C-alpha positions as a Markdown table, in Angstrom:
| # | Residue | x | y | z |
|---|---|---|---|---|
| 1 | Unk | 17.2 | -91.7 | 5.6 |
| 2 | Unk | 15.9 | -89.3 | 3.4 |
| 3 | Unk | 18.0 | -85.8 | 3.1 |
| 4 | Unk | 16.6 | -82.5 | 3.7 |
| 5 | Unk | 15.9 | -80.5 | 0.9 |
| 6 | Unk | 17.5 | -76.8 | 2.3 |
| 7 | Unk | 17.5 | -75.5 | -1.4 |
| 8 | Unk | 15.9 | -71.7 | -1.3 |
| 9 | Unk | 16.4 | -71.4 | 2.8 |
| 10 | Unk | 18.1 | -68.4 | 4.3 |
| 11 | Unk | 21.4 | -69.0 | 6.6 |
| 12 | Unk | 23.2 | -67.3 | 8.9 |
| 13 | Unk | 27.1 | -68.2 | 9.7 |
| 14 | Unk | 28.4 | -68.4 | 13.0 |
| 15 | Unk | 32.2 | -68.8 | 13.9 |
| 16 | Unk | 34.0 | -68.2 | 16.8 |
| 17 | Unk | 37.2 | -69.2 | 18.1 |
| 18 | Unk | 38.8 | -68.9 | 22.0 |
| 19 | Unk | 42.1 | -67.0 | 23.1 |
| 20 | Unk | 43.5 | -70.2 | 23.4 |
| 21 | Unk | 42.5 | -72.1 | 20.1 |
| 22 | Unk | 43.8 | -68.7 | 18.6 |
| 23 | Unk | 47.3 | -70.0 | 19.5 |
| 24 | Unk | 47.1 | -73.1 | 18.4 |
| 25 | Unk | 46.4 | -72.0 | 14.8 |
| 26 | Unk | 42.4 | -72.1 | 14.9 |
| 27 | Unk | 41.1 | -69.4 | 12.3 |
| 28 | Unk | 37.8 | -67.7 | 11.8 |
| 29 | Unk | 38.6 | -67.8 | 8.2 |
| 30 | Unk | 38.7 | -71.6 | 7.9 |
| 31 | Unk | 35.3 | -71.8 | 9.6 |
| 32 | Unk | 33.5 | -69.3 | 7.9 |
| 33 | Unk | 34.6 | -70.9 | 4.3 |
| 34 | Unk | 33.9 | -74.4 | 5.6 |
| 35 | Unk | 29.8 | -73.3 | 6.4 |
| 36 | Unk | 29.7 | -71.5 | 2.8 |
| 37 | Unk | 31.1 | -74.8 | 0.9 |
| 38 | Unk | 28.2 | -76.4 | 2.9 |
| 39 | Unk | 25.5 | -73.6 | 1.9 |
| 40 | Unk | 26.3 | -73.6 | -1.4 |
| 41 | Unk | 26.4 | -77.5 | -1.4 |
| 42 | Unk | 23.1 | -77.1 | 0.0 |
| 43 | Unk | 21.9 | -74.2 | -2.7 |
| 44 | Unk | 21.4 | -71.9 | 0.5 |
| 45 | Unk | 21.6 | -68.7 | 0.6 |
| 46 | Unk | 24.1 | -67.1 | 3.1 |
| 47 | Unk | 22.6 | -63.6 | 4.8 |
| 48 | Unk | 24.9 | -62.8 | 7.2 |
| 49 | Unk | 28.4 | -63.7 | 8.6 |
| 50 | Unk | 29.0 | -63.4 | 12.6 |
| 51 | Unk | 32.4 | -64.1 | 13.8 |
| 52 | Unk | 33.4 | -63.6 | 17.6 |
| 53 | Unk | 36.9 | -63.8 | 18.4 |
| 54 | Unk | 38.2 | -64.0 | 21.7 |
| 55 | Unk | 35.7 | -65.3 | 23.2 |
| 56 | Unk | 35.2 | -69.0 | 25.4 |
| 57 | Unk | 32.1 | -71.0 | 24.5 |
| 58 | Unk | 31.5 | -71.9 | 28.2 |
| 59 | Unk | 28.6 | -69.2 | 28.2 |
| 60 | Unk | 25.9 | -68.4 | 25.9 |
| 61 | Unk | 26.7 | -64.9 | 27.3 |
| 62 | Unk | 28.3 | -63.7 | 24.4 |
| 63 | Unk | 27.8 | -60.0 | 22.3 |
| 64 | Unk | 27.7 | -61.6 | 18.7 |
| 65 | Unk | 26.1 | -64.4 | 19.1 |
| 66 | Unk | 23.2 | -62.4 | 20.8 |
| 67 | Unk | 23.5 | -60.5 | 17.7 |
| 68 | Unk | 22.9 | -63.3 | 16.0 |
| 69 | Unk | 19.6 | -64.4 | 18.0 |
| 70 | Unk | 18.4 | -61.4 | 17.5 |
| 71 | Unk | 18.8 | -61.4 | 13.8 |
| 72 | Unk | 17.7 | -64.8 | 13.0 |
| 73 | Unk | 14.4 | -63.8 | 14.9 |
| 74 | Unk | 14.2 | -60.5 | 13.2 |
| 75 | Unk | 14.6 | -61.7 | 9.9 |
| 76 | Unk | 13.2 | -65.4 | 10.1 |
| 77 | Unk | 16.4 | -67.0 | 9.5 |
| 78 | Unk | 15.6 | -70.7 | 8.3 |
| 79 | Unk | 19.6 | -71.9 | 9.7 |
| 80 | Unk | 22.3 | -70.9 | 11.8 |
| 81 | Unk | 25.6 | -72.7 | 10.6 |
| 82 | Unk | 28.7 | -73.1 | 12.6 |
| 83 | Unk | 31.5 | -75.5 | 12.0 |
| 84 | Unk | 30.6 | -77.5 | 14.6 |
| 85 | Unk | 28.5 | -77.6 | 17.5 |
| 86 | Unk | 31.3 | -76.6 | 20.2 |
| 87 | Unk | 31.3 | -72.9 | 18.4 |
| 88 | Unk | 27.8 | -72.3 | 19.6 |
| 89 | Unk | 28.4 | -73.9 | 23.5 |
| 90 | Unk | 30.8 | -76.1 | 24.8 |
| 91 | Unk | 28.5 | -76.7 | 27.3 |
| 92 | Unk | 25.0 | -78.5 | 27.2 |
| 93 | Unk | 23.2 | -75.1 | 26.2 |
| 94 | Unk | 22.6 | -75.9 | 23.2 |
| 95 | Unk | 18.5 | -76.6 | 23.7 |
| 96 | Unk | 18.9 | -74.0 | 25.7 |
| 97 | Unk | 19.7 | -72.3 | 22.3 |
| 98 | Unk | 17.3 | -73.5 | 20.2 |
| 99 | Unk | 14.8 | -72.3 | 22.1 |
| 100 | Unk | 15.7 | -68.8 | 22.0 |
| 101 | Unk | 15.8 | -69.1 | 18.3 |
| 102 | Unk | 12.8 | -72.1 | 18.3 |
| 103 | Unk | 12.6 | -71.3 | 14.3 |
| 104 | Unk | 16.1 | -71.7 | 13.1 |
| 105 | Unk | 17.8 | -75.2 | 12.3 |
| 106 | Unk | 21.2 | -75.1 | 14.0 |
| 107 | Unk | 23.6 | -76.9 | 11.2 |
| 108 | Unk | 26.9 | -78.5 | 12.5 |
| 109 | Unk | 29.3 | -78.2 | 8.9 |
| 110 | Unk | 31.7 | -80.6 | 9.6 |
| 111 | Unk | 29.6 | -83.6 | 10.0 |
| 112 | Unk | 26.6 | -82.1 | 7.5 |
| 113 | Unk | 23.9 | -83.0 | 10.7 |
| 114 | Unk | 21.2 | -80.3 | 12.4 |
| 115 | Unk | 19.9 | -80.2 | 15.9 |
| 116 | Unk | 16.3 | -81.4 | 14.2 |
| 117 | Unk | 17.2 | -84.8 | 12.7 |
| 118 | Unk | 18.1 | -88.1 | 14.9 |
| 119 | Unk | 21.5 | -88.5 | 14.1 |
| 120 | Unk | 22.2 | -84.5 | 14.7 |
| 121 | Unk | 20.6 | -84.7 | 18.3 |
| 122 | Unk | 22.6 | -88.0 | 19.3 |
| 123 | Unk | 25.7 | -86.5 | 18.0 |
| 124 | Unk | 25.6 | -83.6 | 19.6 |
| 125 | Unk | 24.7 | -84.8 | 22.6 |
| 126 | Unk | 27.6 | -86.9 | 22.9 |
| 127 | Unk | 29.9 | -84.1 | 21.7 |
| 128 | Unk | 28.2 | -81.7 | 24.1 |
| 129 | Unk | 29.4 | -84.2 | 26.8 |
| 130 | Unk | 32.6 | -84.5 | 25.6 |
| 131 | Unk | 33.2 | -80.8 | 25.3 |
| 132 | Unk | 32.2 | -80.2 | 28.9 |
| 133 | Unk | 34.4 | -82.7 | 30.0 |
| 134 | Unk | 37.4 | -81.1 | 28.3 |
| 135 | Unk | 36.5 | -77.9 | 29.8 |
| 136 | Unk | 36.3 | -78.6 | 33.3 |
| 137 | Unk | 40.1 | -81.0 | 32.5 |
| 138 | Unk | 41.3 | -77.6 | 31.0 |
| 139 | Unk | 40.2 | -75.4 | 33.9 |
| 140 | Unk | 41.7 | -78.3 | 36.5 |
| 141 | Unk | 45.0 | -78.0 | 34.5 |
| 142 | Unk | 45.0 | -74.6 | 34.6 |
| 143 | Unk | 44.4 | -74.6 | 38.5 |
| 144 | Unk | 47.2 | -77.2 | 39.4 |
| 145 | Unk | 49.5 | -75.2 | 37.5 |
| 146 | Unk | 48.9 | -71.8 | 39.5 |
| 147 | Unk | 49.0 | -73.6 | 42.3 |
| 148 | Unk | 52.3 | -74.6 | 41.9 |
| 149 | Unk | 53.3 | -71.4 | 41.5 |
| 150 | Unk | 51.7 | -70.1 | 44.5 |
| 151 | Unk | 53.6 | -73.2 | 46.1 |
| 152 | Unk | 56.9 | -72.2 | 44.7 |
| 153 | Unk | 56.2 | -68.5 | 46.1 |
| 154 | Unk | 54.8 | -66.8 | 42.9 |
| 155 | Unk | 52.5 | -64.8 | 42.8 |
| 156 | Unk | 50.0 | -65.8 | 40.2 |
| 157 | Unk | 47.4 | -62.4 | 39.8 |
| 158 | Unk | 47.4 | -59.0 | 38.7 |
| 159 | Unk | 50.5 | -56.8 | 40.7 |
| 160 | Unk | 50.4 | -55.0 | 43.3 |
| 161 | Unk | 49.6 | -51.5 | 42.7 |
| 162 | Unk | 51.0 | -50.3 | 46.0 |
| 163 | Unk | 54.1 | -51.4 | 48.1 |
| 164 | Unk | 56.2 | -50.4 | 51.6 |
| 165 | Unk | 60.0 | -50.9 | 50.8 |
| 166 | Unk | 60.7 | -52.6 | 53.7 |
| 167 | Unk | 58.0 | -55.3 | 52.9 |
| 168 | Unk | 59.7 | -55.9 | 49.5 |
| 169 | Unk | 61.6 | -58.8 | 50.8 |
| 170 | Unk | 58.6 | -60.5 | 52.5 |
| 171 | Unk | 56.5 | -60.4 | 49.5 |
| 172 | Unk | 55.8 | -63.1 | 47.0 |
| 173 | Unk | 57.7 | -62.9 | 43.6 |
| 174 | Unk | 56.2 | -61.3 | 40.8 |
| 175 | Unk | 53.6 | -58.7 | 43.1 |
| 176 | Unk | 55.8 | -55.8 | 42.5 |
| 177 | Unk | 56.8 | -54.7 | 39.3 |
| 178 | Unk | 59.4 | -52.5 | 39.2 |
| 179 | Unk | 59.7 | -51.3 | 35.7 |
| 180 | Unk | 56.1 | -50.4 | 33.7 |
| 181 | Unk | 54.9 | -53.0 | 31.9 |
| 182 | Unk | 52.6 | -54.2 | 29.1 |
| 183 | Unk | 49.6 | -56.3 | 28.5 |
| 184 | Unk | 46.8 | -57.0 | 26.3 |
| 185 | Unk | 43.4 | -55.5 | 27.5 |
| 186 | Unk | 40.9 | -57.7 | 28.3 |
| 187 | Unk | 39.1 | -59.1 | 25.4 |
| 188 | Unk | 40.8 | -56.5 | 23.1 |
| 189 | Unk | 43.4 | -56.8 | 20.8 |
| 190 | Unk | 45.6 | -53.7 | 22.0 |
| 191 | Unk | 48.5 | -53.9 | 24.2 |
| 192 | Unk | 47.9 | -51.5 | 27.0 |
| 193 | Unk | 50.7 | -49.7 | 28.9 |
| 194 | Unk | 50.8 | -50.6 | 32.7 |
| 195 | Unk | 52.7 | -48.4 | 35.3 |
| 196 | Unk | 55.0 | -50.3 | 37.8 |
| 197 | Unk | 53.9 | -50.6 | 41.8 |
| 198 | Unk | 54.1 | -47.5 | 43.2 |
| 199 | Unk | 56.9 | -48.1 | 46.4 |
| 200 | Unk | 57.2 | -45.9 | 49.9 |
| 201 | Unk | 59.1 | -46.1 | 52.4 |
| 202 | Unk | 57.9 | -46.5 | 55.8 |
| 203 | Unk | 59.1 | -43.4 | 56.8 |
| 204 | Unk | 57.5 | -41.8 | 54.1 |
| 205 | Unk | 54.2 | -43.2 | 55.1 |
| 206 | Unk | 54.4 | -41.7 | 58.7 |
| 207 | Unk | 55.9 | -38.4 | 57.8 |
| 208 | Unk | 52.6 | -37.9 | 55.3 |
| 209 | Unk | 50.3 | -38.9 | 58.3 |
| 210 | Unk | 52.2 | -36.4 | 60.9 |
| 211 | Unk | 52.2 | -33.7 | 58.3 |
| 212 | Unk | 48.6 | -33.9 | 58.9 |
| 213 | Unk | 47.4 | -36.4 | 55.5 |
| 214 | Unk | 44.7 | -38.5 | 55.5 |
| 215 | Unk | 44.9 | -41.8 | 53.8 |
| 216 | Unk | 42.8 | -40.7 | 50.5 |
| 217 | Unk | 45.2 | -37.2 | 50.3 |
| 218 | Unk | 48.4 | -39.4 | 50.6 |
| 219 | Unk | 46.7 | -41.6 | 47.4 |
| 220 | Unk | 46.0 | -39.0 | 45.7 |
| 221 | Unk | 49.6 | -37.5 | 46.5 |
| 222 | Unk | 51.1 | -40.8 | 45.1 |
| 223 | Unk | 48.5 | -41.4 | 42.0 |
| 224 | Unk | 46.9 | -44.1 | 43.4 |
| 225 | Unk | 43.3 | -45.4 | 44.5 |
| 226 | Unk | 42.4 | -45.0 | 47.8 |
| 227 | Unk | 41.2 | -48.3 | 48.1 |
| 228 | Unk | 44.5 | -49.6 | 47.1 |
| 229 | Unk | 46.1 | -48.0 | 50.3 |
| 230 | Unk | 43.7 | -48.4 | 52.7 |
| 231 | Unk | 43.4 | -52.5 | 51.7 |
| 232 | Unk | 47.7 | -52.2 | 52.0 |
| 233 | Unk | 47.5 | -50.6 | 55.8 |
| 234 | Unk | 44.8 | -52.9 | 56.7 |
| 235 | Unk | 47.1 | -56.2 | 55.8 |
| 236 | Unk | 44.8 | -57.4 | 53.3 |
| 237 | Unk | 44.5 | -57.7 | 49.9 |
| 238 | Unk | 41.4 | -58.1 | 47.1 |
| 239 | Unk | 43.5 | -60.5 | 44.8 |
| 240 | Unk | 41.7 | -63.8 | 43.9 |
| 241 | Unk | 45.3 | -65.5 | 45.7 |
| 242 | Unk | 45.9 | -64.4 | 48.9 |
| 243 | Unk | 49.2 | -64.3 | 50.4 |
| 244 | Unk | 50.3 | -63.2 | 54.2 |
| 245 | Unk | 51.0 | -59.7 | 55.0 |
| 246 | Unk | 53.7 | -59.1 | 57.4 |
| 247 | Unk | 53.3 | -58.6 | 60.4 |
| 248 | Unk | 54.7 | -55.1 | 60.3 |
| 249 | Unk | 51.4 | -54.3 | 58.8 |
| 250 | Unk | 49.5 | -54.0 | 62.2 |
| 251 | Unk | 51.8 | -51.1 | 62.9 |
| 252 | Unk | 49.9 | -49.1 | 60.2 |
| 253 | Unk | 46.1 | -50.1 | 61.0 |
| 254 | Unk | 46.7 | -46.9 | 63.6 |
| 255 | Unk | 46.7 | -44.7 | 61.0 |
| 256 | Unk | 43.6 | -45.9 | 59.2 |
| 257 | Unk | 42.2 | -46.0 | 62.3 |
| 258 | Unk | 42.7 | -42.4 | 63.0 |
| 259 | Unk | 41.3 | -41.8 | 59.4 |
| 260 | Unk | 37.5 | -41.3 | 59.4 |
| 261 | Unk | 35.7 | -40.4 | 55.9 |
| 262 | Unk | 38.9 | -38.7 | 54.5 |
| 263 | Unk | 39.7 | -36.8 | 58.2 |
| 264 | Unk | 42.5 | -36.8 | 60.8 |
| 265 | Unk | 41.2 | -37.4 | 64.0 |
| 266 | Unk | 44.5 | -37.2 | 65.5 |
| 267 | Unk | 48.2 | -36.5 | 64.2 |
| 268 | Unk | 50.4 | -39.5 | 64.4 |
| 269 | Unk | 54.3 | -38.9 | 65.4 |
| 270 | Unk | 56.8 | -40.6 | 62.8 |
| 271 | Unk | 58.2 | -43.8 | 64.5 |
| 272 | Unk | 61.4 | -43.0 | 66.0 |
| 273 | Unk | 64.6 | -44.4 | 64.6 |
| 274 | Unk | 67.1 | -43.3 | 67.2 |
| 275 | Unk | 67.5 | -45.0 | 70.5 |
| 276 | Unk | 68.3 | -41.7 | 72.1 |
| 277 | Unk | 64.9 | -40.4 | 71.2 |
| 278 | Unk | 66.4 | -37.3 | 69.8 |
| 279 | Unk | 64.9 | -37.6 | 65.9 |
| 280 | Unk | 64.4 | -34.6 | 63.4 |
| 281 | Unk | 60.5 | -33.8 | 63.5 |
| 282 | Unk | 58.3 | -31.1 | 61.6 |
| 283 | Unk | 56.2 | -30.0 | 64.5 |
């Protein structure tokens, strides 16, 4: 089979590597000097690098590599080189691909084939498969594991912003932080500073509504969203995992019900604690 001559072309690079190959070691660096020891095998000329960290190649929908579309169509880029075809999609998107950049080769580095030659198009074909197979085993993997933790009484998604005190012991493990916390933001390499749930007590909750707050006012009073509160009285959450409010949540759907567009239609009294009905009140 007779080798295509690539000797004058223009090339752009493309690496990329995932959150999770980051971990296990995987460096843009290596990639990026892997494609130039092919373009300069090749006597190509490299115009541009694009690198995209952080980012999964289960979408095309990606910032940089739209960069790179757009520049290869811009400046009639003869190849786009990548280590190897996963980089560009792990999927089967790569014709999908090529046809947004219909006059640019795609090169795969490690195995020296393109997506216009026999060998490149069986190869990647069978890759693509593989590659989409290992996805959907990674995202089963990750699945069975959260839901044994949701079986073990963890709970598995962000924490709650927003707590009673005497639901604490109800709740699953891990909704309430009680000290502030830190994560990384999404997609960015900063560590962002998280406050701990905010925690009433019942009694505070009622004493707000008697005193004549509405359910956005008492947020607002204890730096929280609105919508955070009102999900909490109405025993339901927005997480992705769902776990069972108490049943001592019903008792505070009367106050949302006496709230209408930030209003009291009513005053609600604070539920009484003695037996003898003789409690302290702020009338």
């Amino acid at each position: 089979m007779t080798e295509i001559d690539f000797r004058g072309k223009k090339a752009v690079i493309y690496a990329r590597v995932s959150t999770d190959e980051q971990t296990m070691g995987q460096s843009l660096d290596v990639q990026i000097a892997s494609c130039r020891r092919w373009c300069e095998s090749k006597g190509v000329e490299v115009a541009k690098v694009f690198n995209e960290g952080d980012h999964t190649g289960t979408t095309l929908m990606r910032p940089i590599l739209s960069q790179m579309v757009l520049f290869c169509n811009v400046e009639k880029i003869n190849l786009a080189v990548a280590y190897d075809s996963s980089r560009f999609s792990r999927n089967d998107e790569l014709d999908a691909l090529k046809e947004m950049i219909p006059k640019t080769i795609l090169v795969f580095a490690d195995m020296g084939a393109t997506s216009d030659d026999f060998m490149g198009d069986m190869t990647t074909a069978i890759l693509g498969k593989l590659n989409k197979r290992e996805v959907k085993l990674t995202h089963k993997k990750t699945s069975d594991s959260l839901q044994r933790k949701m079986d073990e009484g963890f709970h598995v998604a962000r924490p709650a912003a927003f707590a009673i005190k005497e639901d604490l012991p109800n709740l699953p493990k891990g909704l309430v932080r009680l000290e502030p916390y830190e994560v990384f933001d999404d997609r960015k390499k900063i560590i962002v500073q998280r406050k701990p749930t905010t925690i009433k007590t019942e009694t505070e909750l009622w004493f707000m509504a008697a005193s004549g707050y509405s359910v956005p006012q008492c947020a607002r009073e204890w730096g929280i969203k609105v919508t955070t509160l009102k999900d909490y009285l109405r025993g339901r959450t927005k997480e992705k995992h769902r776990y069972e409010i108490p049943e001592r949540l019903t008792r505070y759907r009367e106050l949302t019900e006496r709230v209408r567009d930030g209003k009291v239609s009513g005053m609600l009294p604070i539920p009484d604690e003695n037996p003898d009905g003789k409690g302290d009140s702020d009338e």
